[in-house]
Coordinates of C-alpha atoms and ligand atoms in Angstrom, one line a residue:
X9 CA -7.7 23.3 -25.8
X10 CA -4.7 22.4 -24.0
X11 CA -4.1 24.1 -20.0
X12 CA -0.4 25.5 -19.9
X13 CA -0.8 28.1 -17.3
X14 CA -3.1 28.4 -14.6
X15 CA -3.3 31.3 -12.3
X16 CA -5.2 30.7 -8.7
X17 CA -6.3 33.6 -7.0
X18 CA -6.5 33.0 -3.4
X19 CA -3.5 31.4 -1.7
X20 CA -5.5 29.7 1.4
X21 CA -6.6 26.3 2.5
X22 CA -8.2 25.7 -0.7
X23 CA -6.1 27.5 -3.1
X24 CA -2.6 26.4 -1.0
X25 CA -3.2 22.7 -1.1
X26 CA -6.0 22.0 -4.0
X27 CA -3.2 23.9 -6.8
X28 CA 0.0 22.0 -4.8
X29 CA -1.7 18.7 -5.7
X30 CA -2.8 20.2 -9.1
X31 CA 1.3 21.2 -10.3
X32 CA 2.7 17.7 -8.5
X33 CA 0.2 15.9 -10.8
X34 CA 0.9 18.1 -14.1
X35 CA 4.3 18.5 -14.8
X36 CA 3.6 20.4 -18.2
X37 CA 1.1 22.7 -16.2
X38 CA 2.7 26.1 -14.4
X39 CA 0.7 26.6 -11.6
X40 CA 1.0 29.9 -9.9
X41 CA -0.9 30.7 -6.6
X42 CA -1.2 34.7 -6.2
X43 CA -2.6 36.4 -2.7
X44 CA -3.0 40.2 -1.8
X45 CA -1.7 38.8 1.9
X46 CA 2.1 39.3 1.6
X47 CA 2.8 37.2 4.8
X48 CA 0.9 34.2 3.4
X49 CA 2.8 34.3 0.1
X50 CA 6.2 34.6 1.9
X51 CA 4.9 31.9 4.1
X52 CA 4.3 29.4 1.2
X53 CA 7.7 30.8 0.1
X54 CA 9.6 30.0 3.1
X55 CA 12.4 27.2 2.4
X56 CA 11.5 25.3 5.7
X57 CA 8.0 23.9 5.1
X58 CA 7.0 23.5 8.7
X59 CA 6.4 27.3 8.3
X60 CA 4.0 26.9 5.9
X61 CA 1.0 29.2 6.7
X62 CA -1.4 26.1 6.5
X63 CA -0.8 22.8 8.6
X64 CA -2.3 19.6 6.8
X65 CA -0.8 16.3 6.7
X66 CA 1.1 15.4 3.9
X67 CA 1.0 18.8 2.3
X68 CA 5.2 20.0 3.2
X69 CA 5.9 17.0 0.9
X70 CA 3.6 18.0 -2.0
X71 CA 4.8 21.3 -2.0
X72 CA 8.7 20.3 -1.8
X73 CA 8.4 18.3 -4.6
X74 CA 6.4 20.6 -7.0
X75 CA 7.6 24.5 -5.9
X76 CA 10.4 26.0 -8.2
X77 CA 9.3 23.4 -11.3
X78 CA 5.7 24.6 -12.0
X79 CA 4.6 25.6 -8.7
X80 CA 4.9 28.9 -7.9
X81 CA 3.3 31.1 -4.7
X82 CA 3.4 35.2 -6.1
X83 CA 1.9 38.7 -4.9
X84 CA 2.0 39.4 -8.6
X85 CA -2.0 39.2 -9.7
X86 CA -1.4 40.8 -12.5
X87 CA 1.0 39.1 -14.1
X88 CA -0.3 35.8 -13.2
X89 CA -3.7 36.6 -14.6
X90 CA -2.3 37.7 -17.8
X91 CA -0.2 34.8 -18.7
X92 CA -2.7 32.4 -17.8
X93 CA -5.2 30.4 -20.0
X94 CA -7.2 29.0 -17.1
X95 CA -8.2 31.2 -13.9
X96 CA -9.2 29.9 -10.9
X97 CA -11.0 32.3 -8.0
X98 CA -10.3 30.8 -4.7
X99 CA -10.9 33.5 -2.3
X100 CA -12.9 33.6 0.7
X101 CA -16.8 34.2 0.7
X102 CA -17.5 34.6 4.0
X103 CA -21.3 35.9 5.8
X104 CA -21.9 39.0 5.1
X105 CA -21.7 41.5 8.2
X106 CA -23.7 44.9 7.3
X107 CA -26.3 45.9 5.3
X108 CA -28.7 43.4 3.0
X109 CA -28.5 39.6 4.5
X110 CA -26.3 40.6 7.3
X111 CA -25.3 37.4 9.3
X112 CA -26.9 35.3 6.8
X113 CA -25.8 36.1 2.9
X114 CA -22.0 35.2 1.5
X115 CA -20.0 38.6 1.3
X116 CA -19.5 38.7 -2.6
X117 CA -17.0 41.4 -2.9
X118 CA -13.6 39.7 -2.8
X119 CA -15.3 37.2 -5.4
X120 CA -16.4 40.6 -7.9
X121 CA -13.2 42.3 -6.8
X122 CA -11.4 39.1 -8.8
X123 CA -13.6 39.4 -11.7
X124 CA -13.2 43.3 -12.3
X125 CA -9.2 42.6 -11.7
X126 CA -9.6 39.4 -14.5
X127 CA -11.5 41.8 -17.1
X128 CA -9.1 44.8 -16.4
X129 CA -6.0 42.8 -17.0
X130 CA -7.4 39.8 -19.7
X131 CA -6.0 40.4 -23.2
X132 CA -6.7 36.7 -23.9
X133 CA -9.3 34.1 -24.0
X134 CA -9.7 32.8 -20.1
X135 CA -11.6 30.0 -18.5
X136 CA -12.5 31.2 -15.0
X137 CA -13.0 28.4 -12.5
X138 CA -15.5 29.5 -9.7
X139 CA -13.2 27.5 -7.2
X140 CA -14.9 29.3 -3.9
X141 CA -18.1 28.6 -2.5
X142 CA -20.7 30.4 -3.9
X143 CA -24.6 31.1 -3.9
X144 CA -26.4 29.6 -6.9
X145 CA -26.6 31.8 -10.0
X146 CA -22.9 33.7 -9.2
X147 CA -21.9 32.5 -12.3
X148 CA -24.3 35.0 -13.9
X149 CA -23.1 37.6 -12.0
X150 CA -19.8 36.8 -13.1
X151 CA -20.3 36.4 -16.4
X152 CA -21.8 40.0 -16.6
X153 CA -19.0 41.7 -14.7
X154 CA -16.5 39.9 -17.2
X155 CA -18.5 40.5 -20.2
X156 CA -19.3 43.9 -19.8
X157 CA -16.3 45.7 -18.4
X158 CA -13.4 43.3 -20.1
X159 CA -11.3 43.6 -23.1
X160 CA -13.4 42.6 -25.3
X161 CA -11.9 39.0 -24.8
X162 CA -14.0 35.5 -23.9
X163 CA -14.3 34.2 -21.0
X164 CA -16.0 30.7 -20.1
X165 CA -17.0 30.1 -16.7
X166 CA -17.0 27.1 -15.2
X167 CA -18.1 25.8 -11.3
X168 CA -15.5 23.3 -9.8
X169 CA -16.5 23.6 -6.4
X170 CA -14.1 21.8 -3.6
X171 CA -14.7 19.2 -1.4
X172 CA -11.6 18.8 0.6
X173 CA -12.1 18.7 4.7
X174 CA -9.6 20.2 6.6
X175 CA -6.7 17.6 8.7
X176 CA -7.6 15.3 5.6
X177 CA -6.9 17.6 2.3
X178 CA -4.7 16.4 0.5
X179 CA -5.6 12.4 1.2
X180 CA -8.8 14.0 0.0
X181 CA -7.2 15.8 -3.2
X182 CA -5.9 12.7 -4.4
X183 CA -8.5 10.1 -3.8
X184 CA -11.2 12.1 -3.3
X185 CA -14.6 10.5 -4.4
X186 CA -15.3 13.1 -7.3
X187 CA -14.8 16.3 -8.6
X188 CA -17.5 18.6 -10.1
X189 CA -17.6 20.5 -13.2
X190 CA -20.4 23.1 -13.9
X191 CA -20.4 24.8 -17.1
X192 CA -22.4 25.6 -20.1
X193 CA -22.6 23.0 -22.7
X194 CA -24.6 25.0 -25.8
X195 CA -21.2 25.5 -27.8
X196 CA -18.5 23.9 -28.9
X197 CA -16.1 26.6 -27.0
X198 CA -18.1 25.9 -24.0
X199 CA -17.7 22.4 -24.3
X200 CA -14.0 22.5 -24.9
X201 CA -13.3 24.7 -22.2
X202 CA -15.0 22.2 -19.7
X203 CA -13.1 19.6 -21.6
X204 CA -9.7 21.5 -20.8
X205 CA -10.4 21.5 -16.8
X206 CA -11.6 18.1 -17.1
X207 CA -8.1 17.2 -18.6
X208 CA -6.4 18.5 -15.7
X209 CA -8.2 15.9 -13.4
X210 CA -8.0 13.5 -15.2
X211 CA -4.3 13.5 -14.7
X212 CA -5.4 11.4 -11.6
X213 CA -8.9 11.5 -11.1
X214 CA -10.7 8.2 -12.9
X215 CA -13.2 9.3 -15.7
X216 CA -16.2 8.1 -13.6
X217 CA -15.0 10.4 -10.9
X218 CA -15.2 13.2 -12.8
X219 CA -18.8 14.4 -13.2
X220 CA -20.0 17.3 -15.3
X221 CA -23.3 19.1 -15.1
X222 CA -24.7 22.6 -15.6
X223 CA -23.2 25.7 -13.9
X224 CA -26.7 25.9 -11.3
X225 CA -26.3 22.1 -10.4
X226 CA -22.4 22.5 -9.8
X227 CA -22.9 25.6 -7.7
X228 CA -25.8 24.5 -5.8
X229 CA -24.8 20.9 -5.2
X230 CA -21.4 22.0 -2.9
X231 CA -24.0 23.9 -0.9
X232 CA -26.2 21.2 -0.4
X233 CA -23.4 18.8 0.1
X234 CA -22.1 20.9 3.0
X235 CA -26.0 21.0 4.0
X236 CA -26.0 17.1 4.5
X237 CA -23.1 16.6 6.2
X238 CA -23.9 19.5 9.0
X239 CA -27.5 17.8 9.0
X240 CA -26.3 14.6 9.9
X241 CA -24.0 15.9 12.9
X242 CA -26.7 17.9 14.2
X243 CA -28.9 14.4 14.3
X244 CA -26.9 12.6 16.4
X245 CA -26.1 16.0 18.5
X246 CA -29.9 16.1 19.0
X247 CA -30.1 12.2 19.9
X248 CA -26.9 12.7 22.4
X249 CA -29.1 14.9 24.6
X250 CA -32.2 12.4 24.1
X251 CA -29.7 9.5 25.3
X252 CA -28.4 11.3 28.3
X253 CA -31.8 11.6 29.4
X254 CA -32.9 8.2 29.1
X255 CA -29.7 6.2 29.8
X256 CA -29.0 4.9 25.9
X257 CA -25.0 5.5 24.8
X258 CA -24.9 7.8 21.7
X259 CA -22.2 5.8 20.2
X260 CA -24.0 2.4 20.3
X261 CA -26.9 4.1 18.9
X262 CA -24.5 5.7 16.0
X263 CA -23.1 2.2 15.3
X264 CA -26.8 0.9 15.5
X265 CA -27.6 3.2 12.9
X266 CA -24.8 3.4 10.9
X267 CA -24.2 0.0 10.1
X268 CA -27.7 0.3 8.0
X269 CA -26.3 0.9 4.2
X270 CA -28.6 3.3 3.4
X271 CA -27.6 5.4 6.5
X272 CA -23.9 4.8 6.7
X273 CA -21.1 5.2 9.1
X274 CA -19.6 8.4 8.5
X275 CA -20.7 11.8 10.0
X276 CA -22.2 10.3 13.2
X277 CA -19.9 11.1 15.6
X278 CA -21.6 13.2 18.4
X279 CA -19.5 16.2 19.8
X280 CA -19.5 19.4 21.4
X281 CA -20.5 20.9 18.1
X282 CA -19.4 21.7 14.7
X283 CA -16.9 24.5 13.6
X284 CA -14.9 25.6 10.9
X285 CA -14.9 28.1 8.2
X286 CA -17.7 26.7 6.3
X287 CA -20.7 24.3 7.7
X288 CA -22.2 27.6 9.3
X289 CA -21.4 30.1 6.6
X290 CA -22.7 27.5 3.9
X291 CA -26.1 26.6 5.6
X292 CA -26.7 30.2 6.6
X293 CA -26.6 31.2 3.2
X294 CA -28.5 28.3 2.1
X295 CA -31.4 29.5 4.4
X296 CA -30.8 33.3 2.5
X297 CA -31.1 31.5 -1.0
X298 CA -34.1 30.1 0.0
X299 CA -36.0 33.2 2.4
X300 CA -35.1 35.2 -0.8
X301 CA -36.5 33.0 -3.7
X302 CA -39.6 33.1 -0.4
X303 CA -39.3 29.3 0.2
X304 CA -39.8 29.6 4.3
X305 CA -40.1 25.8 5.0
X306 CA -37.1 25.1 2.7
X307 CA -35.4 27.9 4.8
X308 CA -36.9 27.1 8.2
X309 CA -35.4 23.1 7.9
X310 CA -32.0 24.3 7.1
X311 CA -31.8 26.7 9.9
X312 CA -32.6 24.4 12.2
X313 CA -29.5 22.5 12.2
X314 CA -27.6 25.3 13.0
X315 CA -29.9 26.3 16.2
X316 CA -28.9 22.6 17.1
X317 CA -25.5 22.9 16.5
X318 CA -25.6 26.5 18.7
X319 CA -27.5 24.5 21.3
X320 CA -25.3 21.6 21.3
X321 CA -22.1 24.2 22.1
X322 CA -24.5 26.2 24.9
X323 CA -25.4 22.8 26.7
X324 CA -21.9 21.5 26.8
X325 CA -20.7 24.7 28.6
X326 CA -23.5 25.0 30.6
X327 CA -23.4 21.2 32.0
X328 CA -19.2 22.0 33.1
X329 CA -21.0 25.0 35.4
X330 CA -23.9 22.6 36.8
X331 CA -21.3 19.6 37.4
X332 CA -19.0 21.5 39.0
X333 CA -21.4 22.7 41.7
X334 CA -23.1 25.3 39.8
X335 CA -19.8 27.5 39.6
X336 CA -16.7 27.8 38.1
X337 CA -16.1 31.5 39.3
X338 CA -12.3 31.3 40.0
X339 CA -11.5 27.7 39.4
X340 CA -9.2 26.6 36.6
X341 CA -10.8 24.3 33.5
X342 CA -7.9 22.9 31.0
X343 CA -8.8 23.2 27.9
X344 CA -7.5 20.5 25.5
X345 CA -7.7 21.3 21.7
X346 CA -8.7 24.9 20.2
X347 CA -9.2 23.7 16.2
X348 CA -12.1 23.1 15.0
X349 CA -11.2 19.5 14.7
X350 CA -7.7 17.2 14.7
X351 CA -4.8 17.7 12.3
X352 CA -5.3 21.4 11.5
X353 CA -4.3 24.6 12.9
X354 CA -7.4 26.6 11.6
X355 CA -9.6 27.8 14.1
X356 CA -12.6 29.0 12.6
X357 CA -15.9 29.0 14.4
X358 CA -14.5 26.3 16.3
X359 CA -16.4 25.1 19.1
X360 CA -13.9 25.8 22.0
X361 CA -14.4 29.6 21.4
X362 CA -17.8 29.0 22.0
X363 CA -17.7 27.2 24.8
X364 CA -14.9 30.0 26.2
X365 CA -16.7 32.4 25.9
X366 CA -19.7 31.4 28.1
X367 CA -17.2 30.0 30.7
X368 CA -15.8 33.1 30.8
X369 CA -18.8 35.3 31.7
X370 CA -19.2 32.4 34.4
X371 CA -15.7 33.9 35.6
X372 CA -13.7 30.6 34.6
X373 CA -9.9 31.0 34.2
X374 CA -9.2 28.7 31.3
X375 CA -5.7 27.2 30.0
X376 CA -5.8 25.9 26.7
X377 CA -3.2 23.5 24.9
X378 CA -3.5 22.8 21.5
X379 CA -0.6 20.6 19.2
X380 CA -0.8 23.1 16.9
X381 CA -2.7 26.3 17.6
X382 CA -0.6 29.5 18.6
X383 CA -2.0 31.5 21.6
X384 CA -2.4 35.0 19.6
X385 CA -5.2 32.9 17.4
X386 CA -6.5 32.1 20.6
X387 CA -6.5 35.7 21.8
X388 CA -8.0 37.3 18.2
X389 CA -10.8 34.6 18.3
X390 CA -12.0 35.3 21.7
X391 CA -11.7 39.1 20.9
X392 CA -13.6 38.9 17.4
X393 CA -16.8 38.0 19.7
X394 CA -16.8 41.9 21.6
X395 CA -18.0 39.6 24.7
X396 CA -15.2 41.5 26.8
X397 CA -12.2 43.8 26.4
X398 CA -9.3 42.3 25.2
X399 CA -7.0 42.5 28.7
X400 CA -9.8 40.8 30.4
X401 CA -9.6 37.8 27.6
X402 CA -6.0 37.6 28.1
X403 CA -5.9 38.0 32.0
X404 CA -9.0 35.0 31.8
X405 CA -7.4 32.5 29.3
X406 CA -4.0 31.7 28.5
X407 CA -2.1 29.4 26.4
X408 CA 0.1 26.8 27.7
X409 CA 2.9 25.1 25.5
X410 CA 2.3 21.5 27.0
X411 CA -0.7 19.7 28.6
X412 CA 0.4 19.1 31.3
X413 CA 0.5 22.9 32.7
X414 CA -2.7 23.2 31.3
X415 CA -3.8 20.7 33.2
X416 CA -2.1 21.3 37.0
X417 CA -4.3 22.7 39.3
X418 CA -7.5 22.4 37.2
X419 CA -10.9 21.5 38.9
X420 CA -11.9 20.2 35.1
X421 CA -10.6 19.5 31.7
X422 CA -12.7 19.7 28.8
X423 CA -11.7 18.0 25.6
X424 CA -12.2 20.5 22.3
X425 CA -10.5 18.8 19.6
X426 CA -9.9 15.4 19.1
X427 CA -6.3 15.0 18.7
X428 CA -5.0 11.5 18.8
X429 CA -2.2 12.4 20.7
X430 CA -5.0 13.2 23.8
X431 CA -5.8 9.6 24.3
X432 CA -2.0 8.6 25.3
X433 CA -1.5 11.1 27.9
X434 CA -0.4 9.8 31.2
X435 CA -3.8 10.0 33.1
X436 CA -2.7 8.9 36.0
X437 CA -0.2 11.7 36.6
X438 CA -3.0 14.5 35.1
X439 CA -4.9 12.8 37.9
X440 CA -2.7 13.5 40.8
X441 CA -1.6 17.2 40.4
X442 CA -5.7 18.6 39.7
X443 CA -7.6 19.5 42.4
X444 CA -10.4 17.1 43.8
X445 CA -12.9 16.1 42.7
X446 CA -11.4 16.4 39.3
X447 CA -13.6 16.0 36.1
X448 CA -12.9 15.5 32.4
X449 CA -15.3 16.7 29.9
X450 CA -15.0 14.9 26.7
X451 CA -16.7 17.0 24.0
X452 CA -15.5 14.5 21.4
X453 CA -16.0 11.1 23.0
X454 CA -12.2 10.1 22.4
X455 CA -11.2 9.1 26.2
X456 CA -12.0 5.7 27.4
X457 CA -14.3 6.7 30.3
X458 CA -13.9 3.7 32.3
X459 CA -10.0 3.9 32.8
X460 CA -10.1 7.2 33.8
X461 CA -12.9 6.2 36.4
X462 CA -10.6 4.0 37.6
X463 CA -7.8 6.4 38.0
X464 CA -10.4 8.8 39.7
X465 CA -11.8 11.3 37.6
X466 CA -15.7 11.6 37.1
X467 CA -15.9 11.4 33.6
X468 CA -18.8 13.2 31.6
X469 CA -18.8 12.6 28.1
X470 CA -21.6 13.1 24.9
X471 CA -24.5 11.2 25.2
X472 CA -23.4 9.0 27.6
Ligands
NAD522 P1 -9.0 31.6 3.1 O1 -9.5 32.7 3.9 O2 -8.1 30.6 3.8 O3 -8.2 32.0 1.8 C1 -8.7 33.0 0.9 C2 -7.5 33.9 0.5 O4 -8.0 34.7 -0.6 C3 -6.9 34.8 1.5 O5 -5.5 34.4 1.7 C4 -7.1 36.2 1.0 O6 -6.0 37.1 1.3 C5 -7.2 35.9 -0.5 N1 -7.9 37.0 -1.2 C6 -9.1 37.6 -1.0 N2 -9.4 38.5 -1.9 C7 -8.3 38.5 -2.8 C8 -8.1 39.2 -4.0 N3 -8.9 40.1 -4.5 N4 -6.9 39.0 -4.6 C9 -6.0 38.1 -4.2 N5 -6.2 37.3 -3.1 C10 -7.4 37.5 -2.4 O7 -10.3 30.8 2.6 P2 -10.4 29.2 2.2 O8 -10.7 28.5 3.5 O9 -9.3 28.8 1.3 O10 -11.8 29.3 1.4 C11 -11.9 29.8 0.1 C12 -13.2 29.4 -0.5 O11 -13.2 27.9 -0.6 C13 -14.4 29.8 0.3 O12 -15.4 30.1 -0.6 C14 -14.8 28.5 1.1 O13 -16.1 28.4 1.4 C15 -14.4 27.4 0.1 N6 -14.0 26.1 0.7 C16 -13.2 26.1 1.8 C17 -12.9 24.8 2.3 C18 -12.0 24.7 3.5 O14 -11.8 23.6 3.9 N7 -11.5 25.8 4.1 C19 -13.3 23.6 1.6 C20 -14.0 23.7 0.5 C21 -14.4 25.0 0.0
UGA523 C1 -16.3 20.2 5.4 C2 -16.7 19.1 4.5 O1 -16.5 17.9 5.1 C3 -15.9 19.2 3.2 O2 -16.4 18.3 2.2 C4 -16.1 20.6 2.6 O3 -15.3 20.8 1.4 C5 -15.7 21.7 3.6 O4 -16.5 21.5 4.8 C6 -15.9 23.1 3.2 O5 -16.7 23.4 2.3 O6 -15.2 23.9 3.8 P1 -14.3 20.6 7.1 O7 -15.2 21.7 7.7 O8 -12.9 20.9 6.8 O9 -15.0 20.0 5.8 O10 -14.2 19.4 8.1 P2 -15.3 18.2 8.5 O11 -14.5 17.0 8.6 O12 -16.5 18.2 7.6 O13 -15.7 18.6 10.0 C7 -16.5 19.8 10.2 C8 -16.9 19.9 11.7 O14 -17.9 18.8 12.0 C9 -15.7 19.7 12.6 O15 -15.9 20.6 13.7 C10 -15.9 18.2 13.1 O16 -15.3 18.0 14.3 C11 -17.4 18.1 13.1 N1 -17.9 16.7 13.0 C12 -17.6 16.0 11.9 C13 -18.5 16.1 14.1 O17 -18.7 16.8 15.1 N2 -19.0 14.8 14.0 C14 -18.8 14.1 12.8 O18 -19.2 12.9 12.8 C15 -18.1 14.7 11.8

């Protein structure tokens, strides 16, 4: 069973970048990437790249090279599931907000709106990637929607769950450690149509790298990947309030740590507290998985690392208000970064409107500059949380196109997001044009304390 068309429903920062790498890497493959949001498909249309609705290094070039020869970005769903032989879903499953496992469960309905579009429209034999993130045992729920209310065609379903981070994806698309295939193995057909997505791969992926189990295993293991990683931030997170207590440096204890193989480096950098679209979302419903099958221990562990990770963003906001003389009503704080971490715009649960949001009710006027952030997506954030009415957000915080204005007049600046570019601003100059005693709050450890203790400032950083 050889791919010629695949159809990706779901033109985001999965499906945008993972089926870019996919059509530069198979030439003989047409890739189309169809969305119900017209603006993002014009946007992955639009003939100047740095307009394209997703920033992430690298990814302008990938989609120069491949778009008009088998890369194609459509609002056409139909069409694109019809003429394709392999279908993947790659729409958003975020928590559920109403009704049964509100704030906790993944919102299924965009994934089982996909499935009753792919039965209605099928009249041939599909493989059906599960691309998105999804509870274990979806692919039953899948199969029963397709099997039930399609054409009477077959469908195989297969897991391929994605590991890409955000600010790294396609460095991760092409050299990532290994991909993941779930999919029944009882039939030939079932083998072959794993076979055909492991084919695609292996265009560029080593054999080793490309590791096949059953559909549970797939689905589960990208939730308990996600799990780990989020476990492992919230351990040092907890260890950086234990070392600002007792005079130990979070970082020397990370390297301590880290250099032991069986630990490892990565993942131990201490901050002001995860974000983005999935860490949260995945662990919450992790925790639902587990309260439902009535495993409370399994559930109470997991949780536990988000409480940290809620505390962690709380305590950071909280110690800004203490330093600064136990107000910041009326005083300016700079905010540098709004994404939930460097080398993407997305701003998804990240951190900074967290830490916002509590300055705010402390009466805080904030200016934020972010590289790459616009100041509407600053605006919706804030207002998602109903904290306040959305003239008081935008009288309280406002966007500023260059640090520097951000940073004039400020009695703090609190570092969000580590963007390189942060550590080569002209201090000295910040320095003289803030108001005194002026503090920098480095929620991501990136500033070397010292020098700026020499210019002046009083430095705070995390688990210092
Ligand atoms: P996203 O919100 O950026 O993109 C999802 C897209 O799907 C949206 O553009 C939306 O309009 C579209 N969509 C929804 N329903 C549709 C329908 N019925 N027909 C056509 N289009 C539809 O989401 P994302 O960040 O790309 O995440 C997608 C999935 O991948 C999630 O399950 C997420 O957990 C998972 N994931 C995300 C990342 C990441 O870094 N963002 C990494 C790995 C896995
Ligand atoms: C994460 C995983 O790394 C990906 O493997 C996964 O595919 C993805 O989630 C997903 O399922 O969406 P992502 O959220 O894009 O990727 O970015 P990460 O690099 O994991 O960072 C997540 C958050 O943790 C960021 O806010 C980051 O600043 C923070 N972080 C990370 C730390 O605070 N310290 C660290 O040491 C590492």
């Amino acid at each position: 069973m050889k791919v010629k068309n695949i159809c990706c429903i779901g033109a985001g920062y999965v499906g945008g970048p993972t089926m870019s790498v996919i059509a530069q890497k198979c030439h003989e493959i047409k890739v189309t990437v169809v969305d119900i949001n017209e603006e993002r498909i014009a946007q992955w249309n639009d003939k100047n790249t740095d307009l394209l609705p997703i920033y992430e290094p690298g990814l302008a070039e990938v989609v120069e090279e491949a778009r008009g020869r088998n890369l194609f970005f459509s609002t056409d769903v139909d069409g694109a599931i019809d003429e394709a032989d392999m279908i993947f879903i790659s729409v958003n499953t975020p928590t559920k907000t109403y009704g049964i496992g509100k704030g906790m469960a993944a919102d299924l309905k965009y994934i089982e709106l996909c499935a009753r579009q792919i039965a209605r429209v099928a009249k041939s034999d599909k493989i059906v990637v599960e691309k998105s993130t999804l509870p274990v045992r979806t692919a039953a729920a899948l199969k029963s929607i397709l099997h039930y209310t399609g054409n009477g065609v077959n469908f195989h379903i297969l897991s391929n769950p994605e590991f890409l981070a955000e600010g790294t994806a396609i460095q991760d698309l092409l050299e990532g450690d290994r991909v993941l295939i779930g999919g029944e193995r009882d039939t030939q057909e079932s083998r072959d149509a794993m076979q055909a997505l492991v084919d695609v791969y292996a265009h560029w992926m080593k054999p080793d790298q490309i590791l096949t189990t059953n559909v549970w295993s797939s689905e589960l293991s990208k939730l308990t990947a996600n799990a780990f990683l989020a476990q492992r931030v919230s351990s040092i997170n907890a260890m950086s309030e234990l070392c600002e207590v007792t005079d130990a440096d979070v970082s020397e204890v990370a390297r301590a740590v880290g250099t032991d193989s069986r630990i490892g480096p990565k993942f131990l950098k201490a901050s002001v507290g995860f974000g983005g679209s999935c860490f949260q979302k995945d662990i919450l419903n992790l925790v639902y998985i587990a309260k439902s099958y009535g495993l409370k221990e399994v559930a109470d562990y997991w949780e536990q690392v988000i409480i940290m990770n809620d505390h962690q963003k709380r305590r950071f906001a909280r110690n800004i208000v203490q330093t600064l003389f136990n107000t910041v009503s009326g005083k300016k704080i700079a905010f540098l970064g709004w994404a939930f971490k460097k080398d993407t715009n997305d701003t998804r649960e990240s951190a900074a409107i967290y830490v916002a949001d509590d300055l705010l009710e402390e009466k805080a006027e904030i200016a934020v500059f972010d590289p790459k952030v616009k100041p509407h997506q600053m605006q919706t954030d804030l207002n998602f949380l109903n904290t306040r009415s959305q003239d008081e957000n935008a009288e309280m915080l406002t966007a500023t196109d260059n640090y520097y204005d951000a940073c004039k007049d400020a009695h703090a600046i609190a570092v969000l997001t580590e963007w390189d570019e942060f550590k080569d601003y002209d201090w000295k100059k910040i320095y003289d044009n803030m108001r005194k005693p002026a503090f920098v709050f480095d929620g991501r450890n990136i500033l070397n304390g010292e020098d700026l203790e020499k210019i002046g400032f009083i430095y705070r950083g995390i688990g210092k």
